[in-house]
Coordinates of N, CA, C and O in Angstrom, one line a residue:
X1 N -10.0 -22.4 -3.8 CA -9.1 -21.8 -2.8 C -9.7 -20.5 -2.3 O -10.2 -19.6 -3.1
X2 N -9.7 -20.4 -0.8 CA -10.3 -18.7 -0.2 C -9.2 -17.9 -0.2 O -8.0 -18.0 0.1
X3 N -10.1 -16.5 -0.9 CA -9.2 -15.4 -0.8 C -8.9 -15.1 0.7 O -9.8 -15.2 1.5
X4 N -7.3 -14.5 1.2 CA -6.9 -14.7 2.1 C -7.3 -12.8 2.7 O -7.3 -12.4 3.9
X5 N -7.5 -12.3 1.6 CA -7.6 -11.0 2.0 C -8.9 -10.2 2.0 O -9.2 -9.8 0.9
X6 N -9.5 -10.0 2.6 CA -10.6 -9.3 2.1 C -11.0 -7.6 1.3 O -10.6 -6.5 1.6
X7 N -11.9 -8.0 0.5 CA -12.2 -6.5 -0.2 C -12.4 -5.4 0.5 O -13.1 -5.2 1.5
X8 N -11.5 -4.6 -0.4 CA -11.7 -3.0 0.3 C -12.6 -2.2 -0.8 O -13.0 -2.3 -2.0
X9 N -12.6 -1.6 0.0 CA -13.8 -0.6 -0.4 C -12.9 0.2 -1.7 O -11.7 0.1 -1.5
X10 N -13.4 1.0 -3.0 CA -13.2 1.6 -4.0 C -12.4 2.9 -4.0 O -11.5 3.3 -4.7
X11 N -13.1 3.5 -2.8 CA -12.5 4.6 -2.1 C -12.4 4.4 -0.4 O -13.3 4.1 0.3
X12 N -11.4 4.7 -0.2 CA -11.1 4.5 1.4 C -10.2 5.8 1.8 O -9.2 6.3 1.3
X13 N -11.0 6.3 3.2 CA -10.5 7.2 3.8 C -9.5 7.1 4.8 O -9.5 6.4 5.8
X14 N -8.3 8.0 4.5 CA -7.1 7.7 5.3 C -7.1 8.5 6.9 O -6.2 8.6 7.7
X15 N -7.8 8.8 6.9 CA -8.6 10.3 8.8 C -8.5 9.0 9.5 O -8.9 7.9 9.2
X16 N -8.0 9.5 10.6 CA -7.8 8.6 11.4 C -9.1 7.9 12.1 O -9.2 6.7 12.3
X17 N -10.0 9.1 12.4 CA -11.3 8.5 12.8 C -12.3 7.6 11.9 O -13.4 7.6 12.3
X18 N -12.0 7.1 11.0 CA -12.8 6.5 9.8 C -12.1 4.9 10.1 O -12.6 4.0 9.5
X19 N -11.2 4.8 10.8 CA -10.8 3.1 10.7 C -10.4 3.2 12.2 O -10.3 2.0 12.7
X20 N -10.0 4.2 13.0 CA -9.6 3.8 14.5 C -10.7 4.4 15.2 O -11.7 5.0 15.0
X21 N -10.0 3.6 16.7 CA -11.0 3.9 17.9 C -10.3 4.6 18.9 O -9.1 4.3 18.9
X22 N -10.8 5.6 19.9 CA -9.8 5.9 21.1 C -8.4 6.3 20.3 O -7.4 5.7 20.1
X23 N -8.8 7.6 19.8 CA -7.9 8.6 19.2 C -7.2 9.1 20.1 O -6.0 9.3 19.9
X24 N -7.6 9.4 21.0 CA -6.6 10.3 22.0 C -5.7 9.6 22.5 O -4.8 10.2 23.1
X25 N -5.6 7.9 22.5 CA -4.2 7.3 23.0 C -3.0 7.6 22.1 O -2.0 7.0 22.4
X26 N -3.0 8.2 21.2 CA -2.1 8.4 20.4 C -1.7 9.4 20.3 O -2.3 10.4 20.8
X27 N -0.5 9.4 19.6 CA 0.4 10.8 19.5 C 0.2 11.2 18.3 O -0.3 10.3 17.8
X28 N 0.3 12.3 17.3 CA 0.3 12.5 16.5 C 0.9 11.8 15.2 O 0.2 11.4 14.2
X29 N 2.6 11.6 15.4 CA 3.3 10.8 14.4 C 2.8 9.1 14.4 O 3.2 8.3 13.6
X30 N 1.8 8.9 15.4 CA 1.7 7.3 15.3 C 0.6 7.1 14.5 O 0.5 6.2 13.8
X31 N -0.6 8.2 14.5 CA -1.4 8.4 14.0 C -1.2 8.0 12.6 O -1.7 7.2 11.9
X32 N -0.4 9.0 12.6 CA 0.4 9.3 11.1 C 0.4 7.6 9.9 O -0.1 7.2 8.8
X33 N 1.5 6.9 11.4 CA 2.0 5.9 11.0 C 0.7 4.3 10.8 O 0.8 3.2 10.2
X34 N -0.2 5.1 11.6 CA -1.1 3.8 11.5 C -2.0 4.1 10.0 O -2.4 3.1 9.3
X35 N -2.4 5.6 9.5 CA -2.9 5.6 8.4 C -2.1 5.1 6.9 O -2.7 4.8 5.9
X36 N -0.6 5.2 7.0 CA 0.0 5.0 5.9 C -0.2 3.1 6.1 O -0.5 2.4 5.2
X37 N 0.1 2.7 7.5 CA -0.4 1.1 7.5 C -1.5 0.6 6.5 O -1.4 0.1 5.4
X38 N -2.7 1.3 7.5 CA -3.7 1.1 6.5 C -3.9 0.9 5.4 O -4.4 -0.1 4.9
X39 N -3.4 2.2 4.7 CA -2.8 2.1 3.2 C -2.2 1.5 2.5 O -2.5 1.4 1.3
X40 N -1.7 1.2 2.9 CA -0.9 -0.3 2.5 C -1.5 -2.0 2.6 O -1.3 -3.0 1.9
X41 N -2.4 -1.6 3.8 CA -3.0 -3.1 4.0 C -4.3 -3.2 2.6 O -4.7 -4.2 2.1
X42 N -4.9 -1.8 2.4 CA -6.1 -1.7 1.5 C -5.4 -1.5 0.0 O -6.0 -1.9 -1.0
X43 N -4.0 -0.9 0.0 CA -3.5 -1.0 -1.4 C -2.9 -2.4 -2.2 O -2.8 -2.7 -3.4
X44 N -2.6 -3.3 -0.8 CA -2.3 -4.6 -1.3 C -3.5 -5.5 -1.7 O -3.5 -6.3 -2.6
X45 N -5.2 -5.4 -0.5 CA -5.8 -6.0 -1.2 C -6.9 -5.7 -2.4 O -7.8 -6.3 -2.8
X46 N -5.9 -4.1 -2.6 CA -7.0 -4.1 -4.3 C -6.0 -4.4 -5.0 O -6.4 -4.8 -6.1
X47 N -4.6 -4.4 -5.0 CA -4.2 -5.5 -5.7 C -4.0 -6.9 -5.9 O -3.7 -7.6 -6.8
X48 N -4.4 -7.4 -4.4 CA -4.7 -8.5 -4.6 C -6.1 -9.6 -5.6 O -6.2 -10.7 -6.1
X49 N -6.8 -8.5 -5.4 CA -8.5 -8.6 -5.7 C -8.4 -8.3 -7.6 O -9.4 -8.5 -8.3
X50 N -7.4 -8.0 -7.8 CA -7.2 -7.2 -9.4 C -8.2 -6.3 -9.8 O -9.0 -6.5 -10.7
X51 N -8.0 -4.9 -8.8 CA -8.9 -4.1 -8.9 C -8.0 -3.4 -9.9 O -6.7 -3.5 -9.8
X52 N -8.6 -2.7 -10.9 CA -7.9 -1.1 -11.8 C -7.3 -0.6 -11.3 O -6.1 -0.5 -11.6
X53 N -8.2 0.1 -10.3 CA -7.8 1.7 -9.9 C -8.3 1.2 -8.2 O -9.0 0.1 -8.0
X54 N -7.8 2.3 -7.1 CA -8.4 2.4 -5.8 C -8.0 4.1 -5.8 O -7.3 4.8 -6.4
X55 N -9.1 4.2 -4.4 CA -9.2 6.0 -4.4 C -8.9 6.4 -2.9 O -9.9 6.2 -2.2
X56 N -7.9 7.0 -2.1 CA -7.7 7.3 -0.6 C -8.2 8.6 -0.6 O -8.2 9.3 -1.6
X57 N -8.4 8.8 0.4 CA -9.2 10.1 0.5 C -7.9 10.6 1.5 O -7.5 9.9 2.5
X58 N -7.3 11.8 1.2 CA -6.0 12.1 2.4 C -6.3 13.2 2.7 O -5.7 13.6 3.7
X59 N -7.6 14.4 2.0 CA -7.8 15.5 2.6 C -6.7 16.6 2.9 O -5.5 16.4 3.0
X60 N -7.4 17.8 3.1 CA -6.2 19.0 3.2 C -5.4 19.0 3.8 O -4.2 18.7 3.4
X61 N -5.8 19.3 5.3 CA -5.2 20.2 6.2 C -3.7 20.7 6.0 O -3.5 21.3 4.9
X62 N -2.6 20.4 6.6 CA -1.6 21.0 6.7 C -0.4 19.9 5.7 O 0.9 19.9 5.6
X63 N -1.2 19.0 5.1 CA -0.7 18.5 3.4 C 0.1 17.3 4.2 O 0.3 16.3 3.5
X64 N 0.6 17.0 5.7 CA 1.1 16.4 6.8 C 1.0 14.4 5.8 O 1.8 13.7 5.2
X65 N -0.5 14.2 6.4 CA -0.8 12.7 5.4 C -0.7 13.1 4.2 O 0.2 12.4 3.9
X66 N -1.2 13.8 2.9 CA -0.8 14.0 2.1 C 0.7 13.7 1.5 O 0.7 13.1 0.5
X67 N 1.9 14.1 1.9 CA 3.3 14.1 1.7 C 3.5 13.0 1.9 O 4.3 12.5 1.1
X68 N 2.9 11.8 3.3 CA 3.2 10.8 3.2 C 2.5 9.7 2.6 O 2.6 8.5 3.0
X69 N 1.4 10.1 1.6 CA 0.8 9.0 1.0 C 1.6 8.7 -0.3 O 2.1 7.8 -0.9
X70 N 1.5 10.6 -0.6 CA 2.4 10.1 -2.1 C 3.6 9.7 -1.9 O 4.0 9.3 -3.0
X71 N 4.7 9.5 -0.9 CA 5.8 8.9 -0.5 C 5.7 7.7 -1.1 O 6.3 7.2 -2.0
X72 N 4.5 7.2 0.1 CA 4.8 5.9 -0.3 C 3.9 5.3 -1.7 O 3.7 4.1 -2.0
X73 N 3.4 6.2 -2.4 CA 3.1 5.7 -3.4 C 3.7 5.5 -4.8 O 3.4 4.9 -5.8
X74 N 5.1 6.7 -4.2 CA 5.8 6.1 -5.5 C 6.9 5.5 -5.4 O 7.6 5.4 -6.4
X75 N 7.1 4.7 -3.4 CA 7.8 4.0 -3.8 C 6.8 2.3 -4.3 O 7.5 1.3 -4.7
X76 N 5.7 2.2 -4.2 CA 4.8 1.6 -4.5 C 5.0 1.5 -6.3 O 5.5 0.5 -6.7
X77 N 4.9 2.3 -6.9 CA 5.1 2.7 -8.6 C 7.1 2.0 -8.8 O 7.6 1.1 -9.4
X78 N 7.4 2.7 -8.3 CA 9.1 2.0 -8.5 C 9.3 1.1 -8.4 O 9.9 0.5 -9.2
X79 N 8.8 0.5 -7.3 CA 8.5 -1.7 -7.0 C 7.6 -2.2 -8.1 O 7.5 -3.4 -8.1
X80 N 7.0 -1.5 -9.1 CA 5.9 -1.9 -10.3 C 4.8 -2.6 -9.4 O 4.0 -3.4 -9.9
X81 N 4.8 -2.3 -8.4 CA 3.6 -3.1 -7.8 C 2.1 -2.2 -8.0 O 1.0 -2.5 -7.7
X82 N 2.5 -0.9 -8.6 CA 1.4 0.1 -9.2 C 1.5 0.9 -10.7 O 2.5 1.6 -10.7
X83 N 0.8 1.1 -11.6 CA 1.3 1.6 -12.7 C 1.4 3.1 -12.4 O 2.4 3.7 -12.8
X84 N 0.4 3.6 -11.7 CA 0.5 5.6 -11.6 C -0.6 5.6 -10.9 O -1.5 4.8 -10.7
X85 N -0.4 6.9 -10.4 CA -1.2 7.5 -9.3 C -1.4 9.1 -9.5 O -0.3 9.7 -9.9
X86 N -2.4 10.0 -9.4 CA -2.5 10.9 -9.6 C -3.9 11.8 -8.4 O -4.7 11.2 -7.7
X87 N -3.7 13.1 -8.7 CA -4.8 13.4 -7.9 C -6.3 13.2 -8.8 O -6.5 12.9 -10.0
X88 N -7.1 13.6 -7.8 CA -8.5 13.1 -8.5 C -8.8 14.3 -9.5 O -7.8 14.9 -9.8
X89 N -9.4 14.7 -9.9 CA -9.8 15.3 -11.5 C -10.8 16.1 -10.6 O -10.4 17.2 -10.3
X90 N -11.6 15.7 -10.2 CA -12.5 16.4 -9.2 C -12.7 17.0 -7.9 O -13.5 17.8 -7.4
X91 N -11.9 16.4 -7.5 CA -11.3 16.9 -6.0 C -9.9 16.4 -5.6 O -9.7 15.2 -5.4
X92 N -8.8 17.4 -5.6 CA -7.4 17.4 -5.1 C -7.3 16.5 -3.7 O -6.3 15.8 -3.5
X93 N -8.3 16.6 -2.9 CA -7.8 16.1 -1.5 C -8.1 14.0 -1.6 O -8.2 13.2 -0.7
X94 N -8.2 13.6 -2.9 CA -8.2 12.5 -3.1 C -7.1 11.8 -4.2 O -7.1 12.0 -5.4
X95 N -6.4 11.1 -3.6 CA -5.3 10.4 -4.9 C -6.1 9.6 -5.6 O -7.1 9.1 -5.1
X96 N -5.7 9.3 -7.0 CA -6.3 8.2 -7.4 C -5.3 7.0 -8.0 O -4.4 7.5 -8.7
X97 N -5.2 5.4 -7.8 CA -3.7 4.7 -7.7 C -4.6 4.1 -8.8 O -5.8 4.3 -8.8
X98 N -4.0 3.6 -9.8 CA -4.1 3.3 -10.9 C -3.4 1.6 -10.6 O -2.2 1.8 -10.4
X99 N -3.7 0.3 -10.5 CA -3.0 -0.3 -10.2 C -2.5 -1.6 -11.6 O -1.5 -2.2 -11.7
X100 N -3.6 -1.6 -12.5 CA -2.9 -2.3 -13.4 C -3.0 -1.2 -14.6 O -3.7 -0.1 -14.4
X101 N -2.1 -1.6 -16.0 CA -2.0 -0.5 -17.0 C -3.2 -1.1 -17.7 O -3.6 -0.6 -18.8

């Protein structure tokens, strides 16, 4: 049977410019909305893949994607579809999702 999803990378960057094209057709909040997609599409297939752990990179600025990654990552943790999530040990501007215990 082929896997239906393909592998994501270990660490994946949530910046808009790292996975889109033609930034300026967008508004800010869609932006927004298309990184937490993302997130979701690369968080399901490292758990699809039965990866451990996966790493987003959400970076500083004004904490804006930050607020909404951890949103949805712990409604991600309350569905048990993730064990924990935490910041990286070495650098703050990266979560790290812990996906099986």
């Amino acid at each position: 049977m082929a896997r239906a999803l393909g592998k994501p990378k270990k660490t994946v960057d949530l910046h808009s410019e790292a996975f889109m094209e033609d930034l300026d057709r967008y508004e800010r909040d869609e932006l927004l909305g298309e990184a937490i997609a993302y997130l979701r599409e690369q968080l399901d297939a490292a758990i699809y893949w039965g990866y451990p752990e996966i790493r987003f990179i959400h970076g500083k600025g004004k904490g804006i994607l930050k607020q909404a990654v951890y949103d949805e990552l712990r409604y991600y943790k309350q569905s048990g579809a993730i064990a924990n999530f935490h910041p990286a040990y070495h650098n703050d501007d990266i979560v790290v999702v812990l996906i099986g215990l």
